[in-house]
């Protein structure tokens, strides 16, 4: 899949996969939402509106109220690529989110996931 197609994908289309991945490992939709809100600055109502509008990834991150400055502390590998080495800004934001969901699914404590 090309970068352009990833960016044009609906965030709402991928969101259920984040939930399923978390729930399969005994985590909750609320924890996924907490992670997304921490990363982007959306509150729960704003997140719900983005999902309802089927916003694409590019718009989802462009309209984020406040990308968390601590997101740069997110390190590691997603899909074989180190997130801290991704040069393209939007792809880096998407992979930050992927990494956080991976950490949740692996049972990491929320305080650590949210870099508290």
PDB file of N, CA, C and O in Angstrom, residues 70-112:
ATOM      1  N   UNK A  70       5.375  14.794  24.687  1.00  0.00           N
ATOM      2  CA  UNK A  70       6.057  13.589  25.195  1.00  0.00           C
ATOM      3  C   UNK A  70       6.023  12.435  24.200  1.00  0.00           C
ATOM      4  O   UNK A  70       6.662  11.413  24.427  1.00  0.00           O
ATOM      5  N   UNK A  71       5.312  12.595  23.089  1.00  0.00           N
ATOM      6  CA  UNK A  71       5.251  11.512  22.095  1.00  0.00           C
ATOM      7  C   UNK A  71       6.626  11.217  21.513  1.00  0.00           C
ATOM      8  O   UNK A  71       6.868  10.116  21.040  1.00  0.00           O
ATOM      9  N   UNK A  72       7.518  12.182  21.570  1.00  0.00           N
ATOM     10  CA  UNK A  72       8.869  11.954  21.035  1.00  0.00           C
ATOM     11  C   UNK A  72       9.659  10.966  21.898  1.00  0.00           C
ATOM     12  O   UNK A  72      10.719  10.512  21.484  1.00  0.00           O
ATOM     13  N   UNK A  73       9.137  10.646  23.072  1.00  0.00           N
ATOM     14  CA  UNK A  73       9.762   9.639  23.932  1.00  0.00           C
ATOM     15  C   UNK A  73       9.422   8.218  23.482  1.00  0.00           C
ATOM     16  O   UNK A  73       9.984   7.250  23.987  1.00  0.00           O
ATOM     17  N   UNK A  74       8.490   8.098  22.537  1.00  0.00           N
ATOM     18  CA  UNK A  74       8.084   6.787  22.030  1.00  0.00           C
ATOM     19  C   UNK A  74       9.201   6.255  21.139  1.00  0.00           C
ATOM     20  O   UNK A  74       9.591   6.900  20.173  1.00  0.00           O
ATOM     21  N   UNK A  75       9.703   5.101  21.499  1.00  0.00           N
ATOM     22  CA  UNK A  75      10.810   4.470  20.770  1.00  0.00           C
ATOM     23  C   UNK A  75      10.426   3.030  20.456  1.00  0.00           C
ATOM     24  O   UNK A  75       9.570   2.455  21.112  1.00  0.00           O
ATOM     25  N   UNK A  76      11.091   2.472  19.485  1.00  0.00           N
ATOM     26  CA  UNK A  76      10.879   1.060  19.198  1.00  0.00           C
ATOM     27  C   UNK A  76      10.550   0.810  17.744  1.00  0.00           C
ATOM     28  O   UNK A  76      10.570   1.712  16.915  1.00  0.00           O
ATOM     29  N   UNK A  77      10.208  -0.442  17.468  1.00  0.00           N
ATOM     30  CA  UNK A  77       9.996  -0.892  16.098  1.00  0.00           C
ATOM     31  C   UNK A  77       8.522  -1.193  15.865  1.00  0.00           C
ATOM     32  O   UNK A  77       7.878  -1.851  16.670  1.00  0.00           O
ATOM     33  N   UNK A  78       8.016  -0.689  14.746  1.00  0.00           N
ATOM     34  CA  UNK A  78       6.666  -1.000  14.276  1.00  0.00           C
ATOM     35  C   UNK A  78       6.795  -1.360  12.803  1.00  0.00           C
ATOM     36  O   UNK A  78       7.383  -0.596  12.029  1.00  0.00           O
ATOM     37  N   UNK A  79       6.273  -2.500  12.442  1.00  0.00           N
ATOM     38  CA  UNK A  79       6.346  -2.964  11.044  1.00  0.00           C
ATOM     39  C   UNK A  79       7.786  -2.966  10.530  1.00  0.00           C
ATOM     40  O   UNK A  79       8.058  -2.593   9.383  1.00  0.00           O
ATOM     41  N   UNK A  80       8.706  -3.327  11.398  1.00  0.00           N
ATOM     42  CA  UNK A  80      10.099  -3.439  11.005  1.00  0.00           C
ATOM     43  C   UNK A  80      10.866  -2.137  10.889  1.00  0.00           C
ATOM     44  O   UNK A  80      12.002  -2.122  10.443  1.00  0.00           O
ATOM     45  N   UNK A  81      10.247  -1.030  11.297  1.00  0.00           N
ATOM     46  CA  UNK A  81      10.887   0.282  11.181  1.00  0.00           C
ATOM     47  C   UNK A  81      10.923   0.942  12.563  1.00  0.00           C
ATOM     48  O   UNK A  81       9.933   0.929  13.292  1.00  0.00           O
ATOM     49  N   UNK A  82      12.066   1.518  12.912  1.00  0.00           N
ATOM     50  CA  UNK A  82      12.183   2.234  14.179  1.00  0.00           C
ATOM     51  C   UNK A  82      11.400   3.538  14.075  1.00  0.00           C
ATOM     52  O   UNK A  82      11.672   4.350  13.194  1.00  0.00           O
ATOM     53  N   UNK A  83      10.435   3.747  14.969  1.00  0.00           N
ATOM     54  CA  UNK A  83       9.579   4.938  14.881  1.00  0.00           C
ATOM     55  C   UNK A  83      10.375   6.230  14.998  1.00  0.00           C
ATOM     56  O   UNK A  83      10.060   7.216  14.336  1.00  0.00           O
ATOM     57  N   UNK A  84      11.418   6.213  15.812  1.00  0.00           N
ATOM     58  CA  UNK A  84      12.195   7.435  16.009  1.00  0.00           C
ATOM     59  C   UNK A  84      13.030   7.811  14.785  1.00  0.00           C
ATOM     60  O   UNK A  84      13.556   8.920  14.699  1.00  0.00           O
ATOM     61  N   UNK A  85      13.116   6.907  13.813  1.00  0.00           N
ATOM     62  CA  UNK A  85      13.898   7.181  12.603  1.00  0.00           C
ATOM     63  C   UNK A  85      13.033   7.547  11.399  1.00  0.00           C
ATOM     64  O   UNK A  85      13.553   7.846  10.332  1.00  0.00           O
ATOM     65  N   UNK A  86      11.721   7.518  11.563  1.00  0.00           N
ATOM     66  CA  UNK A  86      10.818   7.844  10.456  1.00  0.00           C
ATOM     67  C   UNK A  86      10.900   9.344  10.192  1.00  0.00           C
ATOM     68  O   UNK A  86      10.664  10.157  11.089  1.00  0.00           O
ATOM     69  N   UNK A  87      11.242   9.702   8.966  1.00  0.00           N
ATOM     70  CA  UNK A  87      11.442  11.108   8.607  1.00  0.00           C
ATOM     71  C   UNK A  87      10.139  11.819   8.248  1.00  0.00           C
ATOM     72  O   UNK A  87       9.978  12.989   8.543  1.00  0.00           O
ATOM     73  N   UNK A  88       9.224  11.124   7.598  1.00  0.00           N
ATOM     74  CA  UNK A  88       7.990  11.746   7.129  1.00  0.00           C
ATOM     75  C   UNK A  88       7.082  11.998   8.332  1.00  0.00           C
ATOM     76  O   UNK A  88       6.709  11.062   9.040  1.00  0.00           O
ATOM     77  N   UNK A  89       6.727  13.258   8.606  1.00  0.00           N
ATOM     78  CA  UNK A  89       6.000  13.596   9.841  1.00  0.00           C
ATOM     79  C   UNK A  89       4.679  12.852  10.049  1.00  0.00           C
ATOM     80  O   UNK A  89       4.438  12.356  11.150  1.00  0.00           O
ATOM     81  N   UNK A  90       3.834  12.769   9.044  1.00  0.00           N
ATOM     82  CA  UNK A  90       2.547  12.099   9.240  1.00  0.00           C
ATOM     83  C   UNK A  90       2.731  10.613   9.502  1.00  0.00           C
ATOM     84  O   UNK A  90       2.100  10.053  10.398  1.00  0.00           O
ATOM     85  N   UNK A  91       3.605   9.975   8.755  1.00  0.00           N
ATOM     86  CA  UNK A  91       3.839   8.542   8.974  1.00  0.00           C
ATOM     87  C   UNK A  91       4.396   8.309  10.375  1.00  0.00           C
ATOM     88  O   UNK A  91       4.029   7.336  11.038  1.00  0.00           O
ATOM     89  N   UNK A  92       5.238   9.210  10.864  1.00  0.00           N
ATOM     90  CA  UNK A  92       5.775   9.083  12.223  1.00  0.00           C
ATOM     91  C   UNK A  92       4.634   9.156  13.240  1.00  0.00           C
ATOM     92  O   UNK A  92       4.582   8.365  14.182  1.00  0.00           O
ATOM     93  N   UNK A  93       3.685  10.091  13.056  1.00  0.00           N
ATOM     94  CA  UNK A  93       2.549  10.203  13.989  1.00  0.00           C
ATOM     95  C   UNK A  93       1.709   8.926  13.975  1.00  0.00           C
ATOM     96  O   UNK A  93       1.308   8.430  15.029  1.00  0.00           O
ATOM     97  N   UNK A  94       1.457   8.401  12.787  1.00  0.00           N
ATOM     98  CA  UNK A  94       0.676   7.163  12.668  1.00  0.00           C
ATOM     99  C   UNK A  94       1.399   6.024  13.381  1.00  0.00           C
ATOM    100  O   UNK A  94       0.784   5.249  14.126  1.00  0.00           O
ATOM    101  N   UNK A  95       2.687   5.927  13.200  1.00  0.00           N
ATOM    102  CA  UNK A  95       3.459   4.848  13.831  1.00  0.00           C
ATOM    103  C   UNK A  95       3.595   5.039  15.334  1.00  0.00           C
ATOM    104  O   UNK A  95       3.671   4.056  16.076  1.00  0.00           O
ATOM    105  N   UNK A  96       3.611   6.292  15.810  1.00  0.00           N
ATOM    106  CA  UNK A  96       3.561   6.521  17.260  1.00  0.00           C
ATOM    107  C   UNK A  96       2.297   5.872  17.818  1.00  0.00           C
ATOM    108  O   UNK A  96       2.340   5.156  18.826  1.00  0.00           O
ATOM    109  N   UNK A  97       1.173   6.125  17.163  1.00  0.00           N
ATOM    110  CA  UNK A  97      -0.084   5.548  17.627  1.00  0.00           C
ATOM    111  C   UNK A  97      -0.034   4.028  17.560  1.00  0.00           C
ATOM    112  O   UNK A  97      -0.426   3.350  18.512  1.00  0.00           O
ATOM    113  N   UNK A  98       0.456   3.494  16.457  1.00  0.00           N
ATOM    114  CA  UNK A  98       0.575   2.036  16.337  1.00  0.00           C
ATOM    115  C   UNK A  98       1.413   1.456  17.475  1.00  0.00           C
ATOM    116  O   UNK A  98       1.064   0.423  18.056  1.00  0.00           O
ATOM    117  N   UNK A  99       2.513   2.105  17.787  1.00  0.00           N
ATOM    118  CA  UNK A  99       3.417   1.628  18.841  1.00  0.00           C
ATOM    119  C   UNK A  99       2.713   1.643  20.200  1.00  0.00           C
ATOM    120  O   UNK A  99       2.848   0.704  20.987  1.00  0.00           O
ATOM    121  N   UNK A 100       1.960   2.703  20.479  1.00  0.00           N
ATOM    122  CA  UNK A 100       1.242   2.783  21.754  1.00  0.00           C
ATOM    123  C   UNK A 100       0.204   1.667  21.876  1.00  0.00           C
ATOM    124  O   UNK A 100       0.064   1.061  22.941  1.00  0.00           O
ATOM    125  N   UNK A 101      -0.501   1.391  20.778  1.00  0.00           N
ATOM    126  CA  UNK A 101      -1.491   0.310  20.796  1.00  0.00           C
ATOM    127  C   UNK A 101      -0.786  -1.039  20.980  1.00  0.00           C
ATOM    128  O   UNK A 101      -1.264  -1.899  21.725  1.00  0.00           O
ATOM    129  N   UNK A 102       0.356  -1.219  20.338  1.00  0.00           N
ATOM    130  CA  UNK A 102       1.144  -2.441  20.540  1.00  0.00           C
ATOM    131  C   UNK A 102       1.525  -2.610  22.010  1.00  0.00           C
ATOM    132  O   UNK A 102       1.430  -3.708  22.565  1.00  0.00           O
ATOM    133  N   UNK A 103       1.977  -1.524  22.628  1.00  0.00           N
ATOM    134  CA  UNK A 103       2.374  -1.575  24.041  1.00  0.00           C
ATOM    135  C   UNK A 103       1.182  -1.944  24.921  1.00  0.00           C
ATOM    136  O   UNK A 103       1.313  -2.737  25.857  1.00  0.00           O
ATOM    137  N   UNK A 104       0.018  -1.384  24.622  1.00  0.00           N
ATOM    138  CA  UNK A 104      -1.192  -1.706  25.378  1.00  0.00           C
ATOM    139  C   UNK A 104      -1.503  -3.190  25.242  1.00  0.00           C
ATOM    140  O   UNK A 104      -1.733  -3.876  26.243  1.00  0.00           O
ATOM    141  N   UNK A 105      -1.464  -3.694  24.022  1.00  0.00           N
ATOM    142  CA  UNK A 105      -1.782  -5.101  23.771  1.00  0.00           C
ATOM    143  C   UNK A 105      -0.775  -6.040  24.429  1.00  0.00           C
ATOM    144  O   UNK A 105      -1.108  -7.179  24.761  1.00  0.00           O
ATOM    145  N   UNK A 106       0.441  -5.566  24.627  1.00  0.00           N
ATOM    146  CA  UNK A 106       1.460  -6.396  25.267  1.00  0.00           C
ATOM    147  C   UNK A 106       1.385  -6.335  26.794  1.00  0.00           C
ATOM    148  O   UNK A 106       2.214  -6.931  27.477  1.00  0.00           O
ATOM    149  N   UNK A 107       0.409  -5.601  27.330  1.00  0.00           N
ATOM    150  CA  UNK A 107       0.196  -5.581  28.766  1.00  0.00           C
ATOM    151  C   UNK A 107       0.964  -4.518  29.536  1.00  0.00           C
ATOM    152  O   UNK A 107       0.977  -4.529  30.763  1.00  0.00           O
ATOM    153  N   UNK A 108       1.596  -3.615  28.838  1.00  0.00           N
ATOM    154  CA  UNK A 108       2.354  -2.557  29.510  1.00  0.00           C
ATOM    155  C   UNK A 108       1.404  -1.683  30.327  1.00  0.00           C
ATOM    156  O   UNK A 108       0.264  -1.434  29.925  1.00  0.00           O
ATOM    157  N   UNK A 109       1.846  -1.202  31.465  1.00  0.00           N
ATOM    158  CA  UNK A 109       1.031  -0.351  32.329  1.00  0.00           C
ATOM    159  C   UNK A 109       0.722   0.972  31.646  1.00  0.00           C
ATOM    160  O   UNK A 109       1.570   1.538  30.944  1.00  0.00           O
ATOM    161  N   UNK A 110      -0.494   1.469  31.842  1.00  0.00           N
ATOM    162  CA  UNK A 110      -0.912   2.729  31.205  1.00  0.00           C
ATOM    163  C   UNK A 110       0.028   3.882  31.547  1.00  0.00           C
ATOM    164  O   UNK A 110       0.319   4.711  30.700  1.00  0.00           O
ATOM    165  N   UNK A 111       0.532   3.933  32.782  1.00  0.00           N
ATOM    166  CA  UNK A 111       1.434   5.019  33.175  1.00  0.00           C
ATOM    167  C   UNK A 111       2.688   5.018  32.296  1.00  0.00           C
ATOM    168  O   UNK A 111       3.191   6.081  31.933  1.00  0.00           O
ATOM    169  N   UNK A 112       3.174   3.841  31.973  1.00  0.00           N
ATOM    170  CA  UNK A 112       4.354   3.744  31.124  1.00  0.00           C
ATOM    171  C   UNK A 112       4.031   4.054  29.669  1.00  0.00           C
ATOM    172  O   UNK A 112       4.806   4.697  28.977  1.00  0.00           O
TER     173      UNK A 112
END
